[in-house]
PDB file of C-alpha atoms in Angstrom:
ATOM      1  CA  MET A   1       0.004  -0.008  -0.007  1.00 50.00           C
ATOM      2  CA  ARG A   2       3.011   2.333  -0.147  1.00 52.00           C
ATOM      3  CA  TRP A   3       1.950   3.924  -3.427  1.00 51.00           C
ATOM      4  CA  CYS A   4      -1.565   4.423  -2.145  1.00 56.00           C
ATOM      5  CA  ALA A   5      -0.307   6.166   0.975  1.00 55.00           C
ATOM      6  CA  ALA A   6       2.042   8.268  -1.120  1.00 53.00           C
ATOM      7  CA  LEU A   7      -0.750   9.283  -3.469  1.00 54.00           C
ATOM      8  CA  ALA A   8      -3.015  10.206  -0.605  1.00 58.00           C
ATOM      9  CA  ALA A   9      -0.302  12.262   1.086  1.00 53.00           C
ATOM     10  CA  SER A  10       0.835  14.049  -2.038  1.00 50.00           C
ATOM     11  CA  LEU A  11      -2.658  14.820  -3.242  1.00 51.00           C
ATOM     12  CA  TRP A  12      -4.490  15.787  -0.135  1.00 51.00           C
ATOM     13  CA  LEU A  13      -2.032  16.553   2.620  1.00 49.00           C
ATOM     14  CA  GLY A  14       1.058  18.037   1.045  1.00 48.00           C
ATOM     15  CA  ALA A  15       1.639  21.742   1.535  1.00 43.00           C
ATOM     16  CA  CYS A  16       5.176  22.272   0.279  1.00 44.00           C
ATOM     17  CA  ALA A  17       6.155  25.697  -0.945  1.00 42.00           C
ATOM     18  CA  VAL A  18       6.421  26.109  -4.713  1.00 42.00           C
ATOM     19  CA  THR A  19       8.966  28.533  -6.118  1.00 43.00           C
ATOM     20  CA  GLU A  20       7.921  30.504  -9.181  1.00 44.00           C
ATOM     21  CA  THR A  21      10.893  31.754 -11.131  1.00 42.00           C
ATOM     22  CA  ALA A  22       9.082  33.583 -13.938  1.00 46.00           C
ATOM     23  CA  PRO A  23       6.312  36.210 -14.090  1.00 55.00           C
ATOM     24  CA  PRO A  24       2.871  34.563 -14.151  1.00 73.00           C
ATOM     25  CA  SER A  25       1.214  34.059 -17.504  1.00 88.00           C
ATOM     26  CA  ASP A  26      -2.169  35.568 -18.303  1.00 95.00           C
ATOM     27  CA  PRO A  27      -4.759  33.028 -17.149  1.00 97.00           C
ATOM     28  CA  LEU A  28      -7.614  34.556 -19.151  1.00 98.00           C
ATOM     29  CA  ILE A  29      -8.524  33.547 -22.695  1.00 98.00           C
ATOM     30  CA  PHE A  30     -11.295  35.005 -24.810  1.00 98.00           C
ATOM     31  CA  ASP A  31     -12.117  36.155 -28.336  1.00 98.00           C
ATOM     32  CA  ALA A  32     -10.700  39.688 -28.540  1.00 97.00           C
ATOM     33  CA  ALA A  33     -13.147  40.824 -31.226  1.00 98.00           C
ATOM     34  CA  ALA A  34     -16.173  39.533 -29.297  1.00 98.00           C
ATOM     35  CA  MET A  35     -14.926  41.138 -26.085  1.00 98.00           C
ATOM     36  CA  ALA A  36     -14.388  44.471 -27.837  1.00 97.00           C
ATOM     37  CA  ARG A  37     -18.021  44.740 -28.899  1.00 97.00           C
ATOM     38  CA  ALA A  38     -19.543  43.257 -25.718  1.00 98.00           C
ATOM     39  CA  ASP A  39     -20.871  45.110 -22.709  1.00 98.00           C
ATOM     40  CA  SER A  40     -21.118  41.927 -20.607  1.00 99.00           C
ATOM     41  CA  VAL A  41     -19.214  38.679 -20.197  1.00 99.00           C
ATOM     42  CA  VAL A  42     -19.745  35.198 -18.831  1.00 99.00           C
ATOM     43  CA  LEU A  43     -16.534  33.963 -17.280  1.00 99.00           C
ATOM     44  CA  GLY A  44     -15.910  30.295 -16.471  1.00 99.00           C
ATOM     45  CA  ILE A  45     -13.406  29.217 -13.796  1.00 99.00           C
ATOM     46  CA  PRO A  46     -12.730  25.489 -13.345  1.00 98.00           C
ATOM     47  CA  GLY A  47     -11.794  23.721 -10.125  1.00 96.00           C
ATOM     48  CA  ALA A  48      -8.512  22.008  -9.267  1.00 93.00           C
ATOM     49  CA  LEU A  49      -7.125  19.510 -11.748  1.00 91.00           C
ATOM     50  CA  THR A  50      -9.745  20.531 -14.295  1.00 94.00           C
ATOM     51  CA  SER A  51      -9.699  21.944 -17.788  1.00 95.00           C
ATOM     52  CA  ILE A  52     -11.926  24.734 -19.003  1.00 97.00           C
ATOM     53  CA  ARG A  53     -13.540  22.057 -21.199  1.00 96.00           C
ATOM     54  CA  VAL A  54     -15.984  21.197 -18.415  1.00 95.00           C
ATOM     55  CA  LEU A  55     -17.303  24.751 -18.590  1.00 98.00           C
ATOM     56  CA  THR A  56     -17.765  25.047 -22.355  1.00 97.00           C
ATOM     57  CA  PRO A  57     -21.584  24.835 -21.991  1.00 98.00           C
ATOM     58  CA  ILE A  58     -21.377  28.564 -21.238  1.00 98.00           C
ATOM     59  CA  GLU A  59     -20.675  29.047 -24.946  1.00 98.00           C
ATOM     60  CA  ARG A  60     -24.396  28.781 -25.533  1.00 97.00           C
ATOM     61  CA  PHE A  61     -24.837  32.064 -23.658  1.00 98.00           C
ATOM     62  CA  THR A  62     -22.895  34.094 -26.237  1.00 97.00           C
ATOM     63  CA  THR A  63     -24.787  36.941 -27.889  1.00 97.00           C
ATOM     64  CA  GLN A  64     -23.826  40.011 -29.923  1.00 96.00           C
ATOM     65  CA  ASP A  65     -23.394  41.971 -26.681  1.00 97.00           C
ATOM     66  CA  ARG A  66     -22.240  39.163 -24.388  1.00 98.00           C
ATOM     67  CA  ALA A  67     -18.815  37.567 -24.693  1.00 99.00           C
ATOM     68  CA  VAL A  68     -17.456  34.409 -23.057  1.00 99.00           C
ATOM     69  CA  ALA A  69     -14.107  34.087 -21.305  1.00 99.00           C
ATOM     70  CA  TYR A  70     -12.271  31.450 -19.317  1.00 99.00           C
ATOM     71  CA  PHE A  71      -9.781  31.436 -16.451  1.00 99.00           C
ATOM     72  CA  ARG A  72      -7.170  28.696 -16.995  1.00 98.00           C
ATOM     73  CA  LEU A  73      -5.490  26.882 -14.123  1.00 96.00           C
ATOM     74  CA  PRO A  74      -1.758  26.034 -14.143  1.00 94.00           C
ATOM     75  CA  GLY A  75      -0.909  23.003 -16.222  1.00 92.00           C
ATOM     76  CA  PHE A  76      -4.140  23.107 -18.220  1.00 94.00           C
ATOM     77  CA  ASP A  77      -5.252  24.634 -21.505  1.00 95.00           C
ATOM     78  CA  GLY A  78      -1.814  26.002 -22.366  1.00 94.00           C
ATOM     79  CA  ARG A  79      -0.990  27.657 -19.035  1.00 95.00           C
ATOM     80  CA  PRO A  80       2.449  26.732 -17.631  1.00 93.00           C
ATOM     81  CA  GLY A  81       2.226  24.039 -14.950  1.00 89.00           C
ATOM     82  CA  ALA A  82       4.948  25.496 -12.714  1.00 88.00           C
ATOM     83  CA  GLU A  83       2.695  28.401 -11.664  1.00 92.00           C
ATOM     84  CA  SER A  84       0.377  28.369  -8.654  1.00 93.00           C
ATOM     85  CA  VAL A  85      -3.096  29.702  -8.107  1.00 96.00           C
ATOM     86  CA  ASP A  86      -2.947  32.945  -6.124  1.00 96.00           C
ATOM     87  CA  LEU A  87      -6.468  33.961  -5.122  1.00 98.00           C
ATOM     88  CA  ASP A  88      -5.748  37.685  -4.781  1.00 97.00           C
ATOM     89  CA  ARG A  89      -3.864  37.806  -8.080  1.00 97.00           C
ATOM     90  CA  ALA A  90      -6.618  35.888  -9.835  1.00 98.00           C
ATOM     91  CA  ALA A  91      -9.308  38.204  -8.469  1.00 98.00           C
ATOM     92  CA  ALA A  92      -7.361  41.281  -9.494  1.00 98.00           C
ATOM     93  CA  ARG A  93      -6.921  39.979 -13.032  1.00 98.00           C
ATOM     94  CA  ILE A  94     -10.660  39.437 -13.440  1.00 99.00           C
ATOM     95  CA  ALA A  95     -11.427  42.877 -12.039  1.00 98.00           C
ATOM     96  CA  ARG A  96      -8.954  44.353 -14.512  1.00 98.00           C
ATOM     97  CA  LEU A  97     -10.792  42.589 -17.371  1.00 98.00           C
ATOM     98  CA  VAL A  98     -13.976  44.382 -16.351  1.00 99.00           C
ATOM     99  CA  GLN A  99     -12.239  47.723 -16.110  1.00 98.00           C
ATOM    100  CA  THR A 100     -10.245  47.390 -19.343  1.00 98.00           C
ATOM    101  CA  HIS A 101     -13.292  46.576 -21.432  1.00 98.00           C
ATOM    102  CA  ASP A 102     -15.675  48.879 -19.550  1.00 98.00           C
ATOM    103  CA  LEU A 103     -18.118  46.022 -18.988  1.00 99.00           C
ATOM    104  CA  LYS A 104     -21.552  46.718 -17.536  1.00 99.00           C
ATOM    105  CA  ARG A 105     -22.140  43.173 -16.272  1.00 99.00           C
ATOM    106  CA  ILE A 106     -20.146  40.058 -15.468  1.00 99.00           C
ATOM    107  CA  ASP A 107     -21.527  36.610 -14.710  1.00 99.00           C
ATOM    108  CA  ILE A 108     -18.802  34.478 -13.102  1.00 99.00           C
ATOM    109  CA  VAL A 109     -19.373  30.715 -13.072  1.00 99.00           C
ATOM    110  CA  GLY A 110     -16.890  28.953 -10.816  1.00 99.00           C
ATOM    111  CA  HIS A 111     -16.517  25.303  -9.931  1.00 98.00           C
ATOM    112  CA  SER A 112     -15.044  24.321  -6.528  1.00 98.00           C
ATOM    113  CA  THR A 113     -11.849  26.414  -6.110  1.00 97.00           C
ATOM    114  CA  GLY A 114     -13.090  28.391  -9.093  1.00 98.00           C
ATOM    115  CA  ALA A 115     -16.087  29.517  -7.074  1.00 99.00           C
ATOM    116  CA  VAL A 116     -13.790  30.975  -4.419  1.00 99.00           C
ATOM    117  CA  ILE A 117     -11.865  32.870  -7.151  1.00 99.00           C
ATOM    118  CA  ALA A 118     -15.244  34.134  -8.374  1.00 99.00           C
ATOM    119  CA  LEU A 119     -16.190  35.415  -4.908  1.00 99.00           C
ATOM    120  CA  GLU A 120     -12.867  37.210  -4.431  1.00 99.00           C
ATOM    121  CA  ALA A 121     -13.146  38.701  -7.927  1.00 99.00           C
ATOM    122  CA  ALA A 122     -16.641  39.929  -7.113  1.00 99.00           C
ATOM    123  CA  LYS A 123     -15.305  41.707  -4.056  1.00 99.00           C
ATOM    124  CA  ASP A 124     -12.642  43.458  -6.160  1.00 99.00           C
ATOM    125  CA  ILE A 125     -15.118  44.442  -8.828  1.00 99.00           C
ATOM    126  CA  ARG A 126     -17.586  45.831  -6.301  1.00 98.00           C
ATOM    127  CA  ALA A 127     -14.787  47.908  -4.768  1.00 98.00           C
ATOM    128  CA  THR A 128     -13.382  49.274  -8.030  1.00 98.00           C
ATOM    129  CA  ARG A 129     -16.470  49.370 -10.311  1.00 98.00           C
ATOM    130  CA  PRO A 130     -19.542  49.532  -8.051  1.00 98.00           C
ATOM    131  CA  ALA A 131     -21.909  50.292 -10.947  1.00 98.00           C
ATOM    132  CA  VAL A 132     -21.128  46.942 -12.607  1.00 99.00           C
ATOM    133  CA  ASP A 133     -23.782  44.197 -12.271  1.00 98.00           C
ATOM    134  CA  VAL A 134     -21.813  41.344 -10.694  1.00 99.00           C
ATOM    135  CA  ARG A 135     -23.322  37.848 -10.522  1.00 98.00           C
ATOM    136  CA  VAL A 136     -21.559  34.790  -9.127  1.00 99.00           C
ATOM    137  CA  THR A 137     -22.668  31.205  -9.651  1.00 99.00           C
ATOM    138  CA  GLY A 138     -20.744  28.707  -7.544  1.00 99.00           C
ATOM    139  CA  ILE A 139     -20.964  25.053  -8.537  1.00 99.00           C
ATOM    140  CA  SER A 140     -19.774  22.643  -5.826  1.00 99.00           C
ATOM    141  CA  THR A 141     -18.075  25.541  -4.094  1.00 99.00           C
ATOM    142  CA  ALA A 142     -14.985  25.145  -2.005  1.00 98.00           C
ATOM    143  CA  LEU A 143     -15.202  26.417   1.592  1.00 98.00           C
ATOM    144  CA  PRO A 144     -13.054  28.574   3.893  1.00 98.00           C
ATOM    145  CA  ALA A 145     -10.445  27.168   6.243  1.00 97.00           C
ATOM    146  CA  PRO A 146     -10.320  24.746   7.932  1.00 96.00           C
ATOM    147  CA  GLN A 147     -12.644  22.953   5.493  1.00 96.00           C
ATOM    148  CA  PRO A 148     -10.018  22.509   2.722  1.00 94.00           C
ATOM    149  CA  ILE A 149      -7.759  20.712   5.225  1.00 91.00           C
ATOM    150  CA  LEU A 150     -10.675  18.521   6.363  1.00 93.00           C
ATOM    151  CA  ALA A 151     -11.463  17.870   2.712  1.00 92.00           C
ATOM    152  CA  GLY A 152      -7.928  16.686   2.270  1.00 87.00           C
ATOM    153  CA  LEU A 153      -8.242  14.261   5.137  1.00 89.00           C
ATOM    154  CA  ARG A 154     -11.531  12.953   3.712  1.00 90.00           C
ATOM    155  CA  GLY A 155      -9.956  12.686   0.282  1.00 85.00           C
ATOM    156  CA  ALA A 156      -6.937  10.797   1.614  1.00 86.00           C
ATOM    157  CA  ALA A 157      -9.189   8.294   3.327  1.00 87.00           C
ATOM    158  CA  GLY A 158     -11.307   8.006   0.222  1.00 87.00           C
ATOM    159  CA  THR A 159      -8.279   7.303  -1.960  1.00 89.00           C
ATOM    160  CA  VAL A 160      -7.125   4.491   0.306  1.00 88.00           C
ATOM    161  CA  ALA A 161     -10.617   3.050   0.350  1.00 86.00           C
ATOM    162  CA  ALA A 162     -10.751   3.284  -3.448  1.00 86.00           C
ATOM    163  CA  ALA A 163      -7.561   1.207  -3.656  1.00 88.00           C
ATOM    164  CA  ALA A 164      -9.161  -1.468  -1.535  1.00 85.00           C
ATOM    165  CA  ARG A 165     -12.341  -1.463  -3.636  1.00 86.00           C
ATOM    166  CA  ALA A 166     -10.393  -1.576  -6.871  1.00 84.00           C
ATOM    167  CA  ARG A 167      -8.068  -4.282  -5.504  1.00 88.00           C
ATOM    168  CA  SER A 168      -5.285  -2.487  -7.244  1.00 88.00           C
ATOM    169  CA  LEU A 169      -2.348  -0.210  -6.540  1.00 84.00           C
ATOM    170  CA  LYS A 170      -2.156   1.061 -10.113  1.00 88.00           C
ATOM    171  CA  PRO A 171      -2.542   4.857  -9.880  1.00 86.00           C
ATOM    172  CA  ARG A 172      -5.054   5.280 -12.638  1.00 88.00           C
ATOM    173  CA  GLU A 173      -7.297   2.412 -11.533  1.00 90.00           C
ATOM    174  CA  VAL A 174      -7.410   3.742  -8.002  1.00 89.00           C
ATOM    175  CA  TRP A 175      -8.034   7.315  -9.118  1.00 88.00           C
ATOM    176  CA  LEU A 176     -10.896   6.302 -11.443  1.00 91.00           C
ATOM    177  CA  GLU A 177     -12.495   4.313  -8.653  1.00 92.00           C
ATOM    178  CA  TYR A 178     -12.249   7.335  -6.384  1.00 92.00           C
ATOM    179  CA  TYR A 179     -13.698   9.501  -9.182  1.00 94.00           C
ATOM    180  CA  ARG A 180     -16.944   7.510  -9.074  1.00 95.00           C
ATOM    181  CA  ARG A 181     -17.487   8.465  -5.429  1.00 93.00           C
ATOM    182  CA  LEU A 182     -16.431  11.997  -6.150  1.00 95.00           C
ATOM    183  CA  ALA A 183     -19.218  12.232  -8.722  1.00 97.00           C
ATOM    184  CA  TYR A 184     -22.089  10.499  -6.893  1.00 96.00           C
ATOM    185  CA  GLY A 185     -21.141  10.375  -3.238  1.00 94.00           C
ATOM    186  CA  PRO A 186     -20.010   7.592  -0.912  1.00 88.00           C
ATOM    187  CA  ASP A 187     -23.121   5.450  -1.450  1.00 89.00           C
ATOM    188  CA  VAL A 188     -22.778   5.247  -5.201  1.00 89.00           C
ATOM    189  CA  GLU A 189     -23.230   1.459  -5.180  1.00 84.00           C
ATOM    190  CA  THR A 190     -26.502   1.540  -3.207  1.00 87.00           C
ATOM    191  CA  ALA A 191     -28.699   1.982  -6.311  1.00 88.00           C
ATOM    192  CA  PRO A 192     -27.809   0.069  -9.468  1.00 92.00           C
ATOM    193  CA  GLU A 193     -28.783   2.983 -11.694  1.00 94.00           C
ATOM    194  CA  THR A 194     -26.407   5.274  -9.807  1.00 93.00           C
ATOM    195  CA  ALA A 195     -23.562   2.781 -10.085  1.00 92.00           C
ATOM    196  CA  GLN A 196     -24.238   2.496 -13.812  1.00 96.00           C
ATOM    197  CA  ALA A 197     -24.263   6.276 -14.182  1.00 96.00           C
ATOM    198  CA  ALA A 198     -20.890   6.464 -12.387  1.00 95.00           C
ATOM    199  CA  ASP A 199     -19.433   3.794 -14.660  1.00 95.00           C
ATOM    200  CA  ALA A 200     -20.720   5.669 -17.744  1.00 96.00           C
ATOM    201  CA  LEU A 201     -19.273   8.957 -16.501  1.00 94.00           C
ATOM    202  CA  VAL A 202     -15.832   7.436 -15.998  1.00 93.00           C
ATOM    203  CA  ALA A 203     -15.950   5.737 -19.400  1.00 93.00           C
ATOM    204  CA  ALA A 204     -16.952   8.953 -21.131  1.00 92.00           C
ATOM    205  CA  ASN A 205     -14.257  11.024 -19.469  1.00 87.00           C
ATOM    206  CA  ASP A 206     -11.461   8.498 -19.006  1.00 84.00           C
ATOM    207  CA  GLU A 207      -8.974  10.207 -21.299  1.00 81.00           C
ATOM    208  CA  ARG A 208      -9.619  13.611 -19.759  1.00 82.00           C
ATOM    209  CA  ILE A 209      -9.427  12.647 -16.092  1.00 82.00           C
ATOM    210  CA  GLU A 210      -6.086  13.878 -14.756  1.00 75.00           C
ATOM    211  CA  LEU A 211      -4.113  12.169 -12.033  1.00 74.00           C
ATOM    212  CA  PRO A 212      -2.824  14.398  -9.194  1.00 70.00           C
ATOM    213  CA  GLU A 213       0.826  14.144 -10.181  1.00 68.00           C
ATOM    214  CA  ASN A 214       3.926  16.361  -9.974  1.00 70.00           C
ATOM    215  CA  GLY A 215       2.560  18.596  -7.237  1.00 82.00           C
ATOM    216  CA  LEU A 216      -0.118  20.071  -9.495  1.00 86.00           C
ATOM    217  CA  TYR A 217      -2.908  19.657  -6.954  1.00 85.00           C
ATOM    218  CA  ARG A 218      -0.840  21.469  -4.308  1.00 88.00           C
ATOM    219  CA  ARG A 219      -0.198  24.349  -6.688  1.00 92.00           C
ATOM    220  CA  HIS A 220      -3.911  24.615  -7.432  1.00 92.00           C
ATOM    221  CA  THR A 221      -5.065  24.531  -3.825  1.00 93.00           C
ATOM    222  CA  ARG A 222      -2.334  25.736  -1.453  1.00 92.00           C
ATOM    223  CA  ASP A 223      -3.728  29.313  -1.347  1.00 96.00           C
ATOM    224  CA  LEU A 224      -7.249  27.935  -0.813  1.00 96.00           C
ATOM    225  CA  ARG A 225      -6.096  26.189   2.392  1.00 95.00           C
ATOM    226  CA  ARG A 226      -5.386  29.592   3.915  1.00 95.00           C
ATOM    227  CA  TRP A 227      -8.512  31.289   2.632  1.00 97.00           C
ATOM    228  CA  THR A 228     -10.924  32.518   5.348  1.00 97.00           C
ATOM    229  CA  ASN A 229     -13.404  34.489   3.195  1.00 97.00           C
ATOM    230  CA  PRO A 230     -12.217  37.893   4.423  1.00 95.00           C
ATOM    231  CA  ASP A 231     -14.719  40.745   4.484  1.00 96.00           C
ATOM    232  CA  PRO A 232     -17.854  38.997   3.228  1.00 97.00           C
ATOM    233  CA  ASP A 233     -19.690  42.333   3.417  1.00 97.00           C
ATOM    234  CA  ALA A 234     -17.650  43.387   0.402  1.00 98.00           C
ATOM    235  CA  LEU A 235     -20.021  41.177  -1.580  1.00 98.00           C
ATOM    236  CA  ILE A 236     -23.028  43.352  -0.791  1.00 98.00           C
ATOM    237  CA  GLY A 237     -24.634  44.293  -4.091  1.00 98.00           C
ATOM    238  CA  ALA A 238     -23.509  41.168  -5.909  1.00 98.00           C
ATOM    239  CA  THR A 239     -25.960  38.395  -6.831  1.00 98.00           C
ATOM    240  CA  ILE A 240     -24.693  35.078  -5.450  1.00 99.00           C
ATOM    241  CA  THR A 241     -26.177  31.662  -6.259  1.00 98.00           C
ATOM    242  CA  PHE A 242     -24.822  28.194  -5.492  1.00 99.00           C
ATOM    243  CA  TYR A 243     -25.588  24.712  -6.757  1.00 99.00           C
ATOM    244  CA  HIS A 244     -24.161  21.882  -4.673  1.00 99.00           C
ATOM    245  CA  GLY A 245     -24.428  18.127  -4.611  1.00 98.00           C
ATOM    246  CA  ALA A 246     -26.331  16.982  -1.518  1.00 98.00           C
ATOM    247  CA  VAL A 247     -23.844  14.079  -1.037  1.00 98.00           C
ATOM    248  CA  ASP A 248     -20.676  15.964  -1.991  1.00 98.00           C
ATOM    249  CA  PRO A 249     -17.874  13.978  -0.338  1.00 96.00           C
ATOM    250  CA  VAL A 250     -15.372  16.877  -0.545  1.00 96.00           C
ATOM    251  CA  PHE A 251     -17.390  19.765   0.912  1.00 98.00           C
ATOM    252  CA  PRO A 252     -20.427  18.294   2.711  1.00 98.00           C
ATOM    253  CA  ARG A 253     -23.839  19.829   2.957  1.00 98.00           C
ATOM    254  CA  ARG A 254     -23.868  21.178   6.515  1.00 98.00           C
ATOM    255  CA  PRO A 255     -20.639  23.226   6.426  1.00 98.00           C
ATOM    256  CA  THR A 256     -21.605  24.399   2.966  1.00 99.00           C
ATOM    257  CA  GLN A 257     -24.908  25.730   4.220  1.00 99.00           C
ATOM    258  CA  ARG A 258     -23.170  27.444   7.137  1.00 98.00           C
ATOM    259  CA  PHE A 259     -20.804  29.143   4.705  1.00 98.00           C
ATOM    260  CA  VAL A 260     -23.583  30.315   2.422  1.00 99.00           C
ATOM    261  CA  ASP A 261     -25.399  31.773   5.428  1.00 98.00           C
ATOM    262  CA  THR A 262     -22.425  34.109   5.987  1.00 98.00           C
ATOM    263  CA  LEU A 263     -22.730  35.685   2.547  1.00 98.00           C
ATOM    264  CA  PRO A 264     -25.068  38.624   1.958  1.00 98.00           C
ATOM    265  CA  GLY A 265     -28.194  37.546   0.082  1.00 97.00           C
ATOM    266  CA  ALA A 266     -26.684  34.274  -1.152  1.00 98.00           C
ATOM    267  CA  ASP A 267     -28.928  31.377  -2.237  1.00 98.00           C
ATOM    268  CA  ILE A 268     -28.128  27.697  -2.561  1.00 99.00           C
ATOM    269  CA  THR A 269     -29.797  24.683  -4.191  1.00 98.00           C
ATOM    270  CA  PHE A 270     -28.713  21.222  -3.065  1.00 99.00           C
ATOM    271  CA  VAL A 271     -29.082  18.561  -5.765  1.00 98.00           C
ATOM    272  CA  ASP A 272     -30.114  15.211  -4.284  1.00 97.00           C
ATOM    273  CA  GLY A 273     -28.091  12.155  -5.216  1.00 96.00           C
ATOM    274  CA  HIS A 274     -25.153  14.072  -6.658  1.00 97.00           C
ATOM    275  CA  GLY A 275     -21.609  14.649  -5.402  1.00 98.00           C
ATOM    276  CA  HIS A 276     -18.850  17.104  -6.257  1.00 98.00           C
ATOM    277  CA  LEU A 277     -19.162  16.974 -10.078  1.00 96.00           C
ATOM    278  CA  ILE A 278     -22.649  18.235 -10.706  1.00 97.00           C
ATOM    279  CA  LEU A 279     -21.415  20.269 -13.643  1.00 95.00           C
ATOM    280  CA  LEU A 280     -21.050  16.836 -15.312  1.00 95.00           C
ATOM    281  CA  THR A 281     -23.672  14.725 -13.572  1.00 97.00           C
ATOM    282  CA  TYR A 282     -26.458  17.293 -13.474  1.00 97.00           C
ATOM    283  CA  PRO A 283     -26.496  19.037 -16.854  1.00 96.00           C
ATOM    284  CA  GLN A 284     -29.729  20.812 -15.959  1.00 98.00           C
ATOM    285  CA  VAL A 285     -27.561  23.209 -13.986  1.00 98.00           C
ATOM    286  CA  TRP A 286     -26.636  24.937 -17.226  1.00 97.00           C
ATOM    287  CA  ASP A 287     -30.292  25.549 -18.051  1.00 97.00           C
ATOM    288  CA  ARG A 288     -30.790  27.079 -14.621  1.00 96.00           C
ATOM    289  CA  ILE A 289     -27.772  29.324 -15.069  1.00 96.00           C
ATOM    290  CA  GLY A 290     -28.955  30.331 -18.535  1.00 95.00           C
ATOM    291  CA  ALA A 291     -32.317  31.340 -17.168  1.00 95.00           C
ATOM    292  CA  THR A 292     -30.629  33.992 -15.027  1.00 90.00           C
ATOM    293  CA  LEU A 293     -29.053  35.565 -18.120  1.00 87.00           C
ATOM    294  CA  ASP A 294     -32.254  36.251 -19.993  1.00 71.00           C
TER     295      ASP A 294
END
């Protein structure tokens, strides 16, 4: 079980410092011509170890006056993997996008860690451009400290359990087994239809599921582990909506509800029978987001 323990430790519990020797690249990508004529933008921000591909359903929201943009994480979609996610820097870059293009509205759709970036960006935009209509949709949102550390402990235990269920120490087999619980919660095997859905999800995404190798997970989440949601009142005036799996094994329901209750005017919908990946397992979430844009 040495590999399994090493995987669990490196993925969930490691907190080593990462030295960045070059200026950070621009994480934002968008069509410059579309942005130039737009007065609003829908911005997608993925969670750790995730490509912007999972957020491409936002493309359907493009109009003549509304552009689409994405925030790339290190190691994905052409962004250098040696960089780390810095929440303050990320928020400032998004606020600068709004200011540079004189946008009147921004809808930020963030998954997991991406939802935290969205909230911090909303604070910056409210402070620098208070007339802008700022709307945040958090999908399977991450939570303030100490919840990321607790999530790491739960994830480490889940990874070890996945190795036992898979009867394998091969990294990919263990990770794919863990992915099934990540998507549909710890009781995924209880109902045959849920187990079949989990198998289908893994089969459909097998080639795109990334293993937590080379310290990438730490670089994506080390700043999150220190995040305490400073100054929630800075979000006053923003519209904040969350969608969260009711059996999310990473950030469970009760601490998630407590967090949402600290945010001014925030609303949350818990989706029964779904875990941390509702942007994949509950496609209706995109229809609900789209309804807020009309």
